[in-house]
């Protein structure tokens, strides 16, 4: 089985020999890959919807991995006990969904050595939330698949520490990596912001003027990152 860039980047963040939880496993592609490649001897895969659950069950059975992949039906971490696994992956969901999953099972979330999170949108909102509840970003990445950029954020529970707007917007690890994909991603965001600012400047209302100041500040932050 060959994974796309998004899931492949996620697997690169998983050390060998640890028990992994895959929340919202869908077709169970990630758990099957982790076991087949010898990265993990045990994966707990959860799925909230019965349709995808049955598809995952079928794929796991077809791969002959029922003894290695524990498939559970239920939302988020509701079927997981604290310290039952080492790493949790929550990928392919919106930032608010990821936030709700962590909020609803905080004790379980805090028990993992690390969480690997891949929001489909609003990564800045997710970072802000994580900083506020005392999670530290230990790794980040950006990958490109199906004509879209995807941010991957790896965190662990830590003490509350100061953070600023730049940490929220770009991320403390991403802005220091500056590999070609990350630079392309930041330039993509800069181009979008420049278009928004241009459109807003057509109007002279106070609301638009306030928005221009906000987006110009954000634009400056992004431009500083790729200098």
mmCIF file with all atom_site columns, C-alpha atoms in Angstrom:
data_model
loop_
_atom_site.group_PDB
_atom_site.id
_atom_site.type_symbol
_atom_site.label_atom_id
_atom_site.label_alt_id
_atom_site.label_comp_id
_atom_site.label_asym_id
_atom_site.label_entity_id
_atom_site.label_seq_id
_atom_site.pdbx_PDB_ins_code
_atom_site.Cartn_x
_atom_site.Cartn_y
_atom_site.Cartn_z
_atom_site.occupancy
_atom_site.B_iso_or_equiv
_atom_site.pdbx_formal_charge
_atom_site.auth_seq_id
_atom_site.auth_comp_id
_atom_site.auth_asym_id
_atom_site.auth_atom_id
_atom_site.pdbx_PDB_model_num
ATOM 1   C CA . UNK A 1 1   ? 0.000   0.000   0.000  1.00 0.00 ? 1   UNK A CA 1
ATOM 2   C CA . UNK A 1 2   ? 1.303   3.412   -0.974 1.00 0.00 ? 2   UNK A CA 1
ATOM 3   C CA . UNK A 1 3   ? 0.216   6.441   1.026  1.00 0.00 ? 3   UNK A CA 1
ATOM 4   C CA . UNK A 1 4   ? -0.186  9.965   -0.303 1.00 0.00 ? 4   UNK A CA 1
ATOM 5   C CA . UNK A 1 5   ? 2.146   12.766  0.775  1.00 0.00 ? 5   UNK A CA 1
ATOM 6   C CA . UNK A 1 6   ? -0.136  13.837  3.632  1.00 0.00 ? 6   UNK A CA 1
ATOM 7   C CA . UNK A 1 7   ? -0.285  10.465  5.401  1.00 0.00 ? 7   UNK A CA 1
ATOM 8   C CA . UNK A 1 8   ? 3.323   9.684   4.470  1.00 0.00 ? 8   UNK A CA 1
ATOM 9   C CA . UNK A 1 9   ? 4.480   12.851  6.232  1.00 0.00 ? 9   UNK A CA 1
ATOM 10  C CA . UNK A 1 10  ? 2.421   11.878  9.276  1.00 0.00 ? 10  UNK A CA 1
ATOM 11  C CA . UNK A 1 11  ? 4.007   8.403   9.416  1.00 0.00 ? 11  UNK A CA 1
ATOM 12  C CA . UNK A 1 12  ? 7.462   10.005  9.296  1.00 0.00 ? 12  UNK A CA 1
ATOM 13  C CA . UNK A 1 13  ? 6.666   11.581  12.691 1.00 0.00 ? 13  UNK A CA 1
ATOM 14  C CA . UNK A 1 14  ? 5.932   8.198   14.338 1.00 0.00 ? 14  UNK A CA 1
ATOM 15  C CA . UNK A 1 15  ? 8.909   6.439   15.979 1.00 0.00 ? 15  UNK A CA 1
ATOM 16  C CA . UNK A 1 16  ? 9.164   2.688   15.585 1.00 0.00 ? 16  UNK A CA 1
ATOM 17  C CA . UNK A 1 17  ? 7.778   0.354   18.240 1.00 0.00 ? 17  UNK A CA 1
ATOM 18  C CA . UNK A 1 18  ? 5.085   2.546   19.803 1.00 0.00 ? 18  UNK A CA 1
ATOM 19  C CA . UNK A 1 19  ? 1.350   1.966   20.153 1.00 0.00 ? 19  UNK A CA 1
ATOM 20  C CA . UNK A 1 20  ? -0.609  4.435   18.041 1.00 0.00 ? 20  UNK A CA 1
ATOM 21  C CA . UNK A 1 21  ? -4.212  5.649   18.124 1.00 0.00 ? 21  UNK A CA 1
ATOM 22  C CA . UNK A 1 22  ? -5.657  6.757   14.787 1.00 0.00 ? 22  UNK A CA 1
ATOM 23  C CA . UNK A 1 23  ? -8.770  8.849   15.415 1.00 0.00 ? 23  UNK A CA 1
ATOM 24  C CA . UNK A 1 24  ? -11.226 8.896   12.518 1.00 0.00 ? 24  UNK A CA 1
ATOM 25  C CA . UNK A 1 25  ? -9.409  6.097   10.732 1.00 0.00 ? 25  UNK A CA 1
ATOM 26  C CA . UNK A 1 26  ? -11.832 6.034   7.766  1.00 0.00 ? 26  UNK A CA 1
ATOM 27  C CA . UNK A 1 27  ? -10.522 3.185   5.549  1.00 0.00 ? 27  UNK A CA 1
ATOM 28  C CA . UNK A 1 28  ? -7.789  2.259   8.085  1.00 0.00 ? 28  UNK A CA 1
ATOM 29  C CA . UNK A 1 29  ? -5.059  2.990   5.544  1.00 0.00 ? 29  UNK A CA 1
ATOM 30  C CA . UNK A 1 30  ? -2.750  4.534   8.142  1.00 0.00 ? 30  UNK A CA 1
ATOM 31  C CA . UNK A 1 31  ? -2.996  1.664   10.695 1.00 0.00 ? 31  UNK A CA 1
ATOM 32  C CA . UNK A 1 32  ? -2.518  -0.961  7.978  1.00 0.00 ? 32  UNK A CA 1
ATOM 33  C CA . UNK A 1 33  ? 0.558   0.853   6.674  1.00 0.00 ? 33  UNK A CA 1
ATOM 34  C CA . UNK A 1 34  ? 2.065   1.269   10.154 1.00 0.00 ? 34  UNK A CA 1
ATOM 35  C CA . UNK A 1 35  ? 1.737   -2.436  10.937 1.00 0.00 ? 35  UNK A CA 1
ATOM 36  C CA . UNK A 1 36  ? 2.810   -3.703  7.506  1.00 0.00 ? 36  UNK A CA 1
ATOM 37  C CA . UNK A 1 37  ? 5.924   -1.529  7.543  1.00 0.00 ? 37  UNK A CA 1
ATOM 38  C CA . UNK A 1 38  ? 6.870   -2.673  11.053 1.00 0.00 ? 38  UNK A CA 1
ATOM 39  C CA . UNK A 1 39  ? 6.539   0.838   12.466 1.00 0.00 ? 39  UNK A CA 1
ATOM 40  C CA . UNK A 1 40  ? 3.952   -0.182  15.050 1.00 0.00 ? 40  UNK A CA 1
ATOM 41  C CA . UNK A 1 41  ? 3.043   -3.598  16.448 1.00 0.00 ? 41  UNK A CA 1
ATOM 42  C CA . UNK A 1 42  ? -0.319  -2.356  17.689 1.00 0.00 ? 42  UNK A CA 1
ATOM 43  C CA . UNK A 1 43  ? -2.653  0.355   16.436 1.00 0.00 ? 43  UNK A CA 1
ATOM 44  C CA . UNK A 1 44  ? -5.995  1.356   17.916 1.00 0.00 ? 44  UNK A CA 1
ATOM 45  C CA . UNK A 1 45  ? -8.209  2.717   15.145 1.00 0.00 ? 45  UNK A CA 1
ATOM 46  C CA . UNK A 1 46  ? -11.389 4.604   16.000 1.00 0.00 ? 46  UNK A CA 1
ATOM 47  C CA . UNK A 1 47  ? -14.267 5.648   13.771 1.00 0.00 ? 47  UNK A CA 1
ATOM 48  C CA . UNK A 1 48  ? -17.472 7.453   14.691 1.00 0.00 ? 48  UNK A CA 1
ATOM 49  C CA . UNK A 1 49  ? -19.521 6.521   11.602 1.00 0.00 ? 49  UNK A CA 1
ATOM 50  C CA . UNK A 1 50  ? -20.754 2.997   10.962 1.00 0.00 ? 50  UNK A CA 1
ATOM 51  C CA . UNK A 1 51  ? -20.163 3.137   7.184  1.00 0.00 ? 51  UNK A CA 1
ATOM 52  C CA . UNK A 1 52  ? -16.439 3.981   7.369  1.00 0.00 ? 52  UNK A CA 1
ATOM 53  C CA . UNK A 1 53  ? -16.108 1.635   10.370 1.00 0.00 ? 53  UNK A CA 1
ATOM 54  C CA . UNK A 1 54  ? -17.305 -1.283  8.233  1.00 0.00 ? 54  UNK A CA 1
ATOM 55  C CA . UNK A 1 55  ? -14.978 -0.283  5.393  1.00 0.00 ? 55  UNK A CA 1
ATOM 56  C CA . UNK A 1 56  ? -12.067 -0.173  7.838  1.00 0.00 ? 56  UNK A CA 1
ATOM 57  C CA . UNK A 1 57  ? -13.102 -3.552  9.255  1.00 0.00 ? 57  UNK A CA 1
ATOM 58  C CA . UNK A 1 58  ? -13.167 -5.034  5.751  1.00 0.00 ? 58  UNK A CA 1
ATOM 59  C CA . UNK A 1 59  ? -9.727  -3.633  4.877  1.00 0.00 ? 59  UNK A CA 1
ATOM 60  C CA . UNK A 1 60  ? -8.168  -4.818  8.147  1.00 0.00 ? 60  UNK A CA 1
ATOM 61  C CA . UNK A 1 61  ? -9.590  -8.315  7.644  1.00 0.00 ? 61  UNK A CA 1
ATOM 62  C CA . UNK A 1 62  ? -8.426  -8.392  4.027  1.00 0.00 ? 62  UNK A CA 1
ATOM 63  C CA . UNK A 1 63  ? -4.914  -7.464  5.189  1.00 0.00 ? 63  UNK A CA 1
ATOM 64  C CA . UNK A 1 64  ? -5.059  -10.180 7.886  1.00 0.00 ? 64  UNK A CA 1
ATOM 65  C CA . UNK A 1 65  ? -4.201  -7.693  10.625 1.00 0.00 ? 65  UNK A CA 1
ATOM 66  C CA . UNK A 1 66  ? -7.076  -8.220  13.088 1.00 0.00 ? 66  UNK A CA 1
ATOM 67  C CA . UNK A 1 67  ? -4.589  -9.227  15.812 1.00 0.00 ? 67  UNK A CA 1
ATOM 68  C CA . UNK A 1 68  ? -2.599  -6.014  15.390 1.00 0.00 ? 68  UNK A CA 1
ATOM 69  C CA . UNK A 1 69  ? -5.246  -3.366  14.698 1.00 0.00 ? 69  UNK A CA 1
ATOM 70  C CA . UNK A 1 70  ? -7.912  -2.849  17.355 1.00 0.00 ? 70  UNK A CA 1
ATOM 71  C CA . UNK A 1 71  ? -10.855 -1.191  15.584 1.00 0.00 ? 71  UNK A CA 1
ATOM 72  C CA . UNK A 1 72  ? -13.321 0.637   17.836 1.00 0.00 ? 72  UNK A CA 1
ATOM 73  C CA . UNK A 1 73  ? -16.604 2.389   17.067 1.00 0.00 ? 73  UNK A CA 1
ATOM 74  C CA . UNK A 1 74  ? -17.041 5.719   18.834 1.00 0.00 ? 74  UNK A CA 1
ATOM 75  C CA . UNK A 1 75  ? -16.247 9.447   18.733 1.00 0.00 ? 75  UNK A CA 1
ATOM 76  C CA . UNK A 1 76  ? -12.822 10.946  19.365 1.00 0.00 ? 76  UNK A CA 1
ATOM 77  C CA . UNK A 1 77  ? -10.987 9.524   22.367 1.00 0.00 ? 77  UNK A CA 1
ATOM 78  C CA . UNK A 1 78  ? -14.187 8.201   23.985 1.00 0.00 ? 78  UNK A CA 1
ATOM 79  C CA . UNK A 1 79  ? -13.158 4.583   23.433 1.00 0.00 ? 79  UNK A CA 1
ATOM 80  C CA . UNK A 1 80  ? -9.569  5.147   24.642 1.00 0.00 ? 80  UNK A CA 1
ATOM 81  C CA . UNK A 1 81  ? -8.279  4.873   28.214 1.00 0.00 ? 81  UNK A CA 1
ATOM 82  C CA . UNK A 1 82  ? -5.538  7.167   29.572 1.00 0.00 ? 82  UNK A CA 1
ATOM 83  C CA . UNK A 1 83  ? -2.016  5.838   28.867 1.00 0.00 ? 83  UNK A CA 1
ATOM 84  C CA . UNK A 1 84  ? -3.408  3.058   26.645 1.00 0.00 ? 84  UNK A CA 1
ATOM 85  C CA . UNK A 1 85  ? -1.214  4.206   23.749 1.00 0.00 ? 85  UNK A CA 1
ATOM 86  C CA . UNK A 1 86  ? 1.906   6.290   23.171 1.00 0.00 ? 86  UNK A CA 1
ATOM 87  C CA . UNK A 1 87  ? 0.902   8.490   20.235 1.00 0.00 ? 87  UNK A CA 1
ATOM 88  C CA . UNK A 1 88  ? -2.392  9.725   18.832 1.00 0.00 ? 88  UNK A CA 1
ATOM 89  C CA . UNK A 1 89  ? -3.028  10.875  15.279 1.00 0.00 ? 89  UNK A CA 1
ATOM 90  C CA . UNK A 1 90  ? -5.977  13.152  14.511 1.00 0.00 ? 90  UNK A CA 1
ATOM 91  C CA . UNK A 1 91  ? -5.858  13.933  10.809 1.00 0.00 ? 91  UNK A CA 1
ATOM 92  C CA . UNK A 1 92  ? -8.186  15.087  8.067  1.00 0.00 ? 92  UNK A CA 1
ATOM 93  C CA . UNK A 1 93  ? -10.544 17.099  10.286 1.00 0.00 ? 93  UNK A CA 1
ATOM 94  C CA . UNK A 1 94  ? -11.221 20.782  10.821 1.00 0.00 ? 94  UNK A CA 1
ATOM 95  C CA . UNK A 1 95  ? -9.438  22.615  13.626 1.00 0.00 ? 95  UNK A CA 1
ATOM 96  C CA . UNK A 1 96  ? -12.626 22.972  15.682 1.00 0.00 ? 96  UNK A CA 1
ATOM 97  C CA . UNK A 1 97  ? -13.324 19.234  15.464 1.00 0.00 ? 97  UNK A CA 1
ATOM 98  C CA . UNK A 1 98  ? -9.791  18.481  16.686 1.00 0.00 ? 98  UNK A CA 1
ATOM 99  C CA . UNK A 1 99  ? -10.190 21.018  19.496 1.00 0.00 ? 99  UNK A CA 1
ATOM 100 C CA . UNK A 1 100 ? -13.486 19.428  20.562 1.00 0.00 ? 100 UNK A CA 1
ATOM 101 C CA . UNK A 1 101 ? -11.941 15.939  20.573 1.00 0.00 ? 101 UNK A CA 1
ATOM 102 C CA . UNK A 1 102 ? -9.142  17.100  22.892 1.00 0.00 ? 102 UNK A CA 1
ATOM 103 C CA . UNK A 1 103 ? -11.523 19.119  25.095 1.00 0.00 ? 103 UNK A CA 1
ATOM 104 C CA . UNK A 1 104 ? -13.938 16.237  25.569 1.00 0.00 ? 104 UNK A CA 1
ATOM 105 C CA . UNK A 1 105 ? -11.219 13.789  26.665 1.00 0.00 ? 105 UNK A CA 1
ATOM 106 C CA . UNK A 1 106 ? -8.528  16.010  28.162 1.00 0.00 ? 106 UNK A CA 1
ATOM 107 C CA . UNK A 1 107 ? -7.188  13.346  30.523 1.00 0.00 ? 107 UNK A CA 1
ATOM 108 C CA . UNK A 1 108 ? -6.700  10.914  27.653 1.00 0.00 ? 108 UNK A CA 1
ATOM 109 C CA . UNK A 1 109 ? -5.191  13.559  25.364 1.00 0.00 ? 109 UNK A CA 1
ATOM 110 C CA . UNK A 1 110 ? -2.703  14.624  28.037 1.00 0.00 ? 110 UNK A CA 1
ATOM 111 C CA . UNK A 1 111 ? -1.571  11.020  28.569 1.00 0.00 ? 111 UNK A CA 1
ATOM 112 C CA . UNK A 1 112 ? 0.005   10.593  25.115 1.00 0.00 ? 112 UNK A CA 1
ATOM 113 C CA . UNK A 1 113 ? 3.710   11.155  24.557 1.00 0.00 ? 113 UNK A CA 1
ATOM 114 C CA . UNK A 1 114 ? 2.687   13.267  21.606 1.00 0.00 ? 114 UNK A CA 1
ATOM 115 C CA . UNK A 1 115 ? -0.261  14.171  19.414 1.00 0.00 ? 115 UNK A CA 1
ATOM 116 C CA . UNK A 1 116 ? 0.125   14.384  15.643 1.00 0.00 ? 116 UNK A CA 1
ATOM 117 C CA . UNK A 1 117 ? -2.516  16.768  14.325 1.00 0.00 ? 117 UNK A CA 1
ATOM 118 C CA . UNK A 1 118 ? -3.386  17.585  10.730 1.00 0.00 ? 118 UNK A CA 1
ATOM 119 C CA . UNK A 1 119 ? -6.165  20.171  10.461 1.00 0.00 ? 119 UNK A CA 1
ATOM 120 C CA . UNK A 1 120 ? -7.882  20.592  7.107  1.00 0.00 ? 120 UNK A CA 1
ATOM 121 C CA . UNK A 1 121 ? -8.423  24.289  7.838  1.00 0.00 ? 121 UNK A CA 1
ATOM 122 C CA . UNK A 1 122 ? -7.747  26.979  10.465 1.00 0.00 ? 122 UNK A CA 1
ATOM 123 C CA . UNK A 1 123 ? -4.347  25.711  11.707 1.00 0.00 ? 123 UNK A CA 1
ATOM 124 C CA . UNK A 1 124 ? -3.761  29.075  13.432 1.00 0.00 ? 124 UNK A CA 1
ATOM 125 C CA . UNK A 1 125 ? -6.871  28.587  15.590 1.00 0.00 ? 125 UNK A CA 1
ATOM 126 C CA . UNK A 1 126 ? -5.633  25.133  16.532 1.00 0.00 ? 126 UNK A CA 1
ATOM 127 C CA . UNK A 1 127 ? -2.188  26.450  17.508 1.00 0.00 ? 127 UNK A CA 1
ATOM 128 C CA . UNK A 1 128 ? -3.723  29.207  19.614 1.00 0.00 ? 128 UNK A CA 1
ATOM 129 C CA . UNK A 1 129 ? -5.839  26.673  21.483 1.00 0.00 ? 129 UNK A CA 1
ATOM 130 C CA . UNK A 1 130 ? -2.892  24.315  22.021 1.00 0.00 ? 130 UNK A CA 1
ATOM 131 C CA . UNK A 1 131 ? -0.692  27.094  23.404 1.00 0.00 ? 131 UNK A CA 1
ATOM 132 C CA . UNK A 1 132 ? -3.457  28.231  25.757 1.00 0.00 ? 132 UNK A CA 1
ATOM 133 C CA . UNK A 1 133 ? -3.939  24.773  27.296 1.00 0.00 ? 133 UNK A CA 1
ATOM 134 C CA . UNK A 1 134 ? -0.231  24.126  27.777 1.00 0.00 ? 134 UNK A CA 1
ATOM 135 C CA . UNK A 1 135 ? 0.848   22.078  24.775 1.00 0.00 ? 135 UNK A CA 1
ATOM 136 C CA . UNK A 1 136 ? 4.262   22.571  23.218 1.00 0.00 ? 136 UNK A CA 1
ATOM 137 C CA . UNK A 1 137 ? 4.814   22.306  19.466 1.00 0.00 ? 137 UNK A CA 1
ATOM 138 C CA . UNK A 1 138 ? 7.771   19.959  19.025 1.00 0.00 ? 138 UNK A CA 1
ATOM 139 C CA . UNK A 1 139 ? 7.568   19.480  15.261 1.00 0.00 ? 139 UNK A CA 1
ATOM 140 C CA . UNK A 1 140 ? 5.682   20.870  12.278 1.00 0.00 ? 140 UNK A CA 1
ATOM 141 C CA . UNK A 1 141 ? 5.611   20.340  8.561  1.00 0.00 ? 141 UNK A CA 1
ATOM 142 C CA . UNK A 1 142 ? 3.815   21.342  5.395  1.00 0.00 ? 142 UNK A CA 1
ATOM 143 C CA . UNK A 1 143 ? 3.064   18.916  2.600  1.00 0.00 ? 143 UNK A CA 1
ATOM 144 C CA . UNK A 1 144 ? 1.435   19.215  -0.824 1.00 0.00 ? 144 UNK A CA 1
ATOM 145 C CA . UNK A 1 145 ? -1.139  16.754  -2.135 1.00 0.00 ? 145 UNK A CA 1
ATOM 146 C CA . UNK A 1 146 ? -4.031  16.964  -4.604 1.00 0.00 ? 146 UNK A CA 1
ATOM 147 C CA . UNK A 1 147 ? -3.341  20.653  -5.291 1.00 0.00 ? 147 UNK A CA 1
ATOM 148 C CA . UNK A 1 148 ? -3.578  21.571  -1.607 1.00 0.00 ? 148 UNK A CA 1
ATOM 149 C CA . UNK A 1 149 ? -1.179  22.438  1.194  1.00 0.00 ? 149 UNK A CA 1
ATOM 150 C CA . UNK A 1 150 ? -1.552  20.604  4.500  1.00 0.00 ? 150 UNK A CA 1
ATOM 151 C CA . UNK A 1 151 ? -0.018  21.612  7.829  1.00 0.00 ? 151 UNK A CA 1
ATOM 152 C CA . UNK A 1 152 ? 1.013   18.908  10.286 1.00 0.00 ? 152 UNK A CA 1
ATOM 153 C CA . UNK A 1 153 ? 1.484   19.909  13.923 1.00 0.00 ? 153 UNK A CA 1
ATOM 154 C CA . UNK A 1 154 ? 3.133   17.635  16.505 1.00 0.00 ? 154 UNK A CA 1
ATOM 155 C CA . UNK A 1 155 ? 2.648   18.537  20.173 1.00 0.00 ? 155 UNK A CA 1
ATOM 156 C CA . UNK A 1 156 ? 3.155   17.213  23.677 1.00 0.00 ? 156 UNK A CA 1
ATOM 157 C CA . UNK A 1 157 ? 1.791   18.282  27.036 1.00 0.00 ? 157 UNK A CA 1
ATOM 158 C CA . UNK A 1 158 ? 4.053   20.799  28.773 1.00 0.00 ? 158 UNK A CA 1
ATOM 159 C CA . UNK A 1 159 ? 3.887   23.789  31.069 1.00 0.00 ? 159 UNK A CA 1
ATOM 160 C CA . UNK A 1 160 ? 2.230   26.993  29.933 1.00 0.00 ? 160 UNK A CA 1
ATOM 161 C CA . UNK A 1 161 ? 4.750   29.208  28.165 1.00 0.00 ? 161 UNK A CA 1
ATOM 162 C CA . UNK A 1 162 ? 4.602   32.597  26.421 1.00 0.00 ? 162 UNK A CA 1
ATOM 163 C CA . UNK A 1 163 ? 3.607   32.741  22.759 1.00 0.00 ? 163 UNK A CA 1
ATOM 164 C CA . UNK A 1 164 ? 3.011   35.544  20.292 1.00 0.00 ? 164 UNK A CA 1
ATOM 165 C CA . UNK A 1 165 ? 1.008   36.193  17.135 1.00 0.00 ? 165 UNK A CA 1
ATOM 166 C CA . UNK A 1 166 ? 3.802   34.867  14.917 1.00 0.00 ? 166 UNK A CA 1
ATOM 167 C CA . UNK A 1 167 ? 3.754   31.538  16.773 1.00 0.00 ? 167 UNK A CA 1
ATOM 168 C CA . UNK A 1 168 ? 0.030   31.283  16.087 1.00 0.00 ? 168 UNK A CA 1
ATOM 169 C CA . UNK A 1 169 ? 0.105   32.354  12.442 1.00 0.00 ? 169 UNK A CA 1
ATOM 170 C CA . UNK A 1 170 ? 3.127   30.439  11.197 1.00 0.00 ? 170 UNK A CA 1
ATOM 171 C CA . UNK A 1 171 ? 4.309   28.180  13.986 1.00 0.00 ? 171 UNK A CA 1
ATOM 172 C CA . UNK A 1 172 ? 7.658   28.160  15.803 1.00 0.00 ? 172 UNK A CA 1
ATOM 173 C CA . UNK A 1 173 ? 9.010   25.122  13.941 1.00 0.00 ? 173 UNK A CA 1
ATOM 174 C CA . UNK A 1 174 ? 7.667   25.819  10.444 1.00 0.00 ? 174 UNK A CA 1
ATOM 175 C CA . UNK A 1 175 ? 9.251   29.257  10.240 1.00 0.00 ? 175 UNK A CA 1
ATOM 176 C CA . UNK A 1 176 ? 12.670  27.842  11.098 1.00 0.00 ? 176 UNK A CA 1
ATOM 177 C CA . UNK A 1 177 ? 12.578  24.958  8.602  1.00 0.00 ? 177 UNK A CA 1
ATOM 178 C CA . UNK A 1 178 ? 12.170  26.981  5.404  1.00 0.00 ? 178 UNK A CA 1
ATOM 179 C CA . UNK A 1 179 ? 12.293  24.004  3.057  1.00 0.00 ? 179 UNK A CA 1
ATOM 180 C CA . UNK A 1 180 ? 11.028  24.549  -0.529 1.00 0.00 ? 180 UNK A CA 1
ATOM 181 C CA . UNK A 1 181 ? 7.465   23.376  0.232  1.00 0.00 ? 181 UNK A CA 1
ATOM 182 C CA . UNK A 1 182 ? 7.194   25.613  3.303  1.00 0.00 ? 182 UNK A CA 1
ATOM 183 C CA . UNK A 1 183 ? 8.523   28.656  1.423  1.00 0.00 ? 183 UNK A CA 1
ATOM 184 C CA . UNK A 1 184 ? 6.065   27.978  -1.399 1.00 0.00 ? 184 UNK A CA 1
ATOM 185 C CA . UNK A 1 185 ? 3.256   27.644  1.154  1.00 0.00 ? 185 UNK A CA 1
ATOM 186 C CA . UNK A 1 186 ? 4.085   30.939  2.855  1.00 0.00 ? 186 UNK A CA 1
ATOM 187 C CA . UNK A 1 187 ? 4.319   32.706  -0.514 1.00 0.00 ? 187 UNK A CA 1
ATOM 188 C CA . UNK A 1 188 ? 0.912   31.245  -1.371 1.00 0.00 ? 188 UNK A CA 1
ATOM 189 C CA . UNK A 1 189 ? -0.528  32.713  1.832  1.00 0.00 ? 189 UNK A CA 1
ATOM 190 C CA . UNK A 1 190 ? 1.161   36.059  1.125  1.00 0.00 ? 190 UNK A CA 1
ATOM 191 C CA . UNK A 1 191 ? -0.454  36.230  -2.324 1.00 0.00 ? 191 UNK A CA 1
ATOM 192 C CA . UNK A 1 192 ? -3.891  35.524  -0.860 1.00 0.00 ? 192 UNK A CA 1
ATOM 193 C CA . UNK A 1 193 ? -3.449  38.217  1.789  1.00 0.00 ? 193 UNK A CA 1
ATOM 194 C CA . UNK A 1 194 ? -2.289  40.771  -0.769 1.00 0.00 ? 194 UNK A CA 1
ATOM 195 C CA . UNK A 1 195 ? -5.459  40.129  -2.767 1.00 0.00 ? 195 UNK A CA 1
ATOM 196 C CA . UNK A 1 196 ? -7.666  40.502  0.318  1.00 0.00 ? 196 UNK A CA 1
ATOM 197 C CA . UNK A 1 197 ? -5.975  43.775  1.295  1.00 0.00 ? 197 UNK A CA 1
ATOM 198 C CA . UNK A 1 198 ? -6.340  45.135  -2.237 1.00 0.00 ? 198 UNK A CA 1
ATOM 199 C CA . UNK A 1 199 ? -10.071 44.372  -2.254 1.00 0.00 ? 199 UNK A CA 1
ATOM 200 C CA . UNK A 1 200 ? -10.605 45.867  1.215  1.00 0.00 ? 200 UNK A CA 1
ATOM 201 C CA . UNK A 1 201 ? -8.881  49.129  0.286  1.00 0.00 ? 201 UNK A CA 1
ATOM 202 C CA . UNK A 1 202 ? -11.595 49.808  -2.292 1.00 0.00 ? 202 UNK A CA 1
ATOM 203 C CA . UNK A 1 203 ? -13.904 50.670  0.615  1.00 0.00 ? 203 UNK A CA 1
ATOM 204 C CA . UNK A 1 204 ? -13.245 53.432  3.153  1.00 0.00 ? 204 UNK A CA 1
ATOM 205 C CA . UNK A 1 205 ? -15.552 52.144  5.893  1.00 0.00 ? 205 UNK A CA 1
ATOM 206 C CA . UNK A 1 206 ? -14.132 51.868  9.403  1.00 0.00 ? 206 UNK A CA 1
ATOM 207 C CA . UNK A 1 207 ? -14.659 48.107  9.388  1.00 0.00 ? 207 UNK A CA 1
ATOM 208 C CA . UNK A 1 208 ? -12.641 47.713  6.191  1.00 0.00 ? 208 UNK A CA 1
ATOM 209 C CA . UNK A 1 209 ? -9.904  50.042  7.432  1.00 0.00 ? 209 UNK A CA 1
ATOM 210 C CA . UNK A 1 210 ? -9.640  48.009  10.626 1.00 0.00 ? 210 UNK A CA 1
ATOM 211 C CA . UNK A 1 211 ? -9.470  44.785  8.611  1.00 0.00 ? 211 UNK A CA 1
ATOM 212 C CA . UNK A 1 212 ? -6.729  46.249  6.393  1.00 0.00 ? 212 UNK A CA 1
ATOM 213 C CA . UNK A 1 213 ? -4.586  47.018  9.444  1.00 0.00 ? 213 UNK A CA 1
ATOM 214 C CA . UNK A 1 214 ? -5.111  43.492  10.758 1.00 0.00 ? 214 UNK A CA 1
ATOM 215 C CA . UNK A 1 215 ? -4.210  41.818  7.466  1.00 0.00 ? 215 UNK A CA 1
ATOM 216 C CA . UNK A 1 216 ? -1.244  44.120  6.813  1.00 0.00 ? 216 UNK A CA 1
ATOM 217 C CA . UNK A 1 217 ? 0.176   43.104  10.188 1.00 0.00 ? 217 UNK A CA 1
ATOM 218 C CA . UNK A 1 218 ? -0.299  39.452  9.267  1.00 0.00 ? 218 UNK A CA 1
ATOM 219 C CA . UNK A 1 219 ? 1.279   40.067  5.858  1.00 0.00 ? 219 UNK A CA 1
ATOM 220 C CA . UNK A 1 220 ? 4.336   41.662  7.454  1.00 0.00 ? 220 UNK A CA 1
ATOM 221 C CA . UNK A 1 221 ? 4.711   38.646  9.743  1.00 0.00 ? 221 UNK A CA 1
ATOM 222 C CA . UNK A 1 222 ? 4.681   36.222  6.812  1.00 0.00 ? 222 UNK A CA 1
ATOM 223 C CA . UNK A 1 223 ? 7.105   38.337  4.783  1.00 0.00 ? 223 UNK A CA 1
ATOM 224 C CA . UNK A 1 224 ? 9.537   38.416  7.721  1.00 0.00 ? 224 UNK A CA 1
ATOM 225 C CA . UNK A 1 225 ? 9.490   34.613  7.905  1.00 0.00 ? 225 UNK A CA 1
ATOM 226 C CA . UNK A 1 226 ? 10.844  34.083  4.382  1.00 0.00 ? 226 UNK A CA 1
ATOM 227 C CA . UNK A 1 227 ? 13.465  36.842  4.446  1.00 0.00 ? 227 UNK A CA 1
#
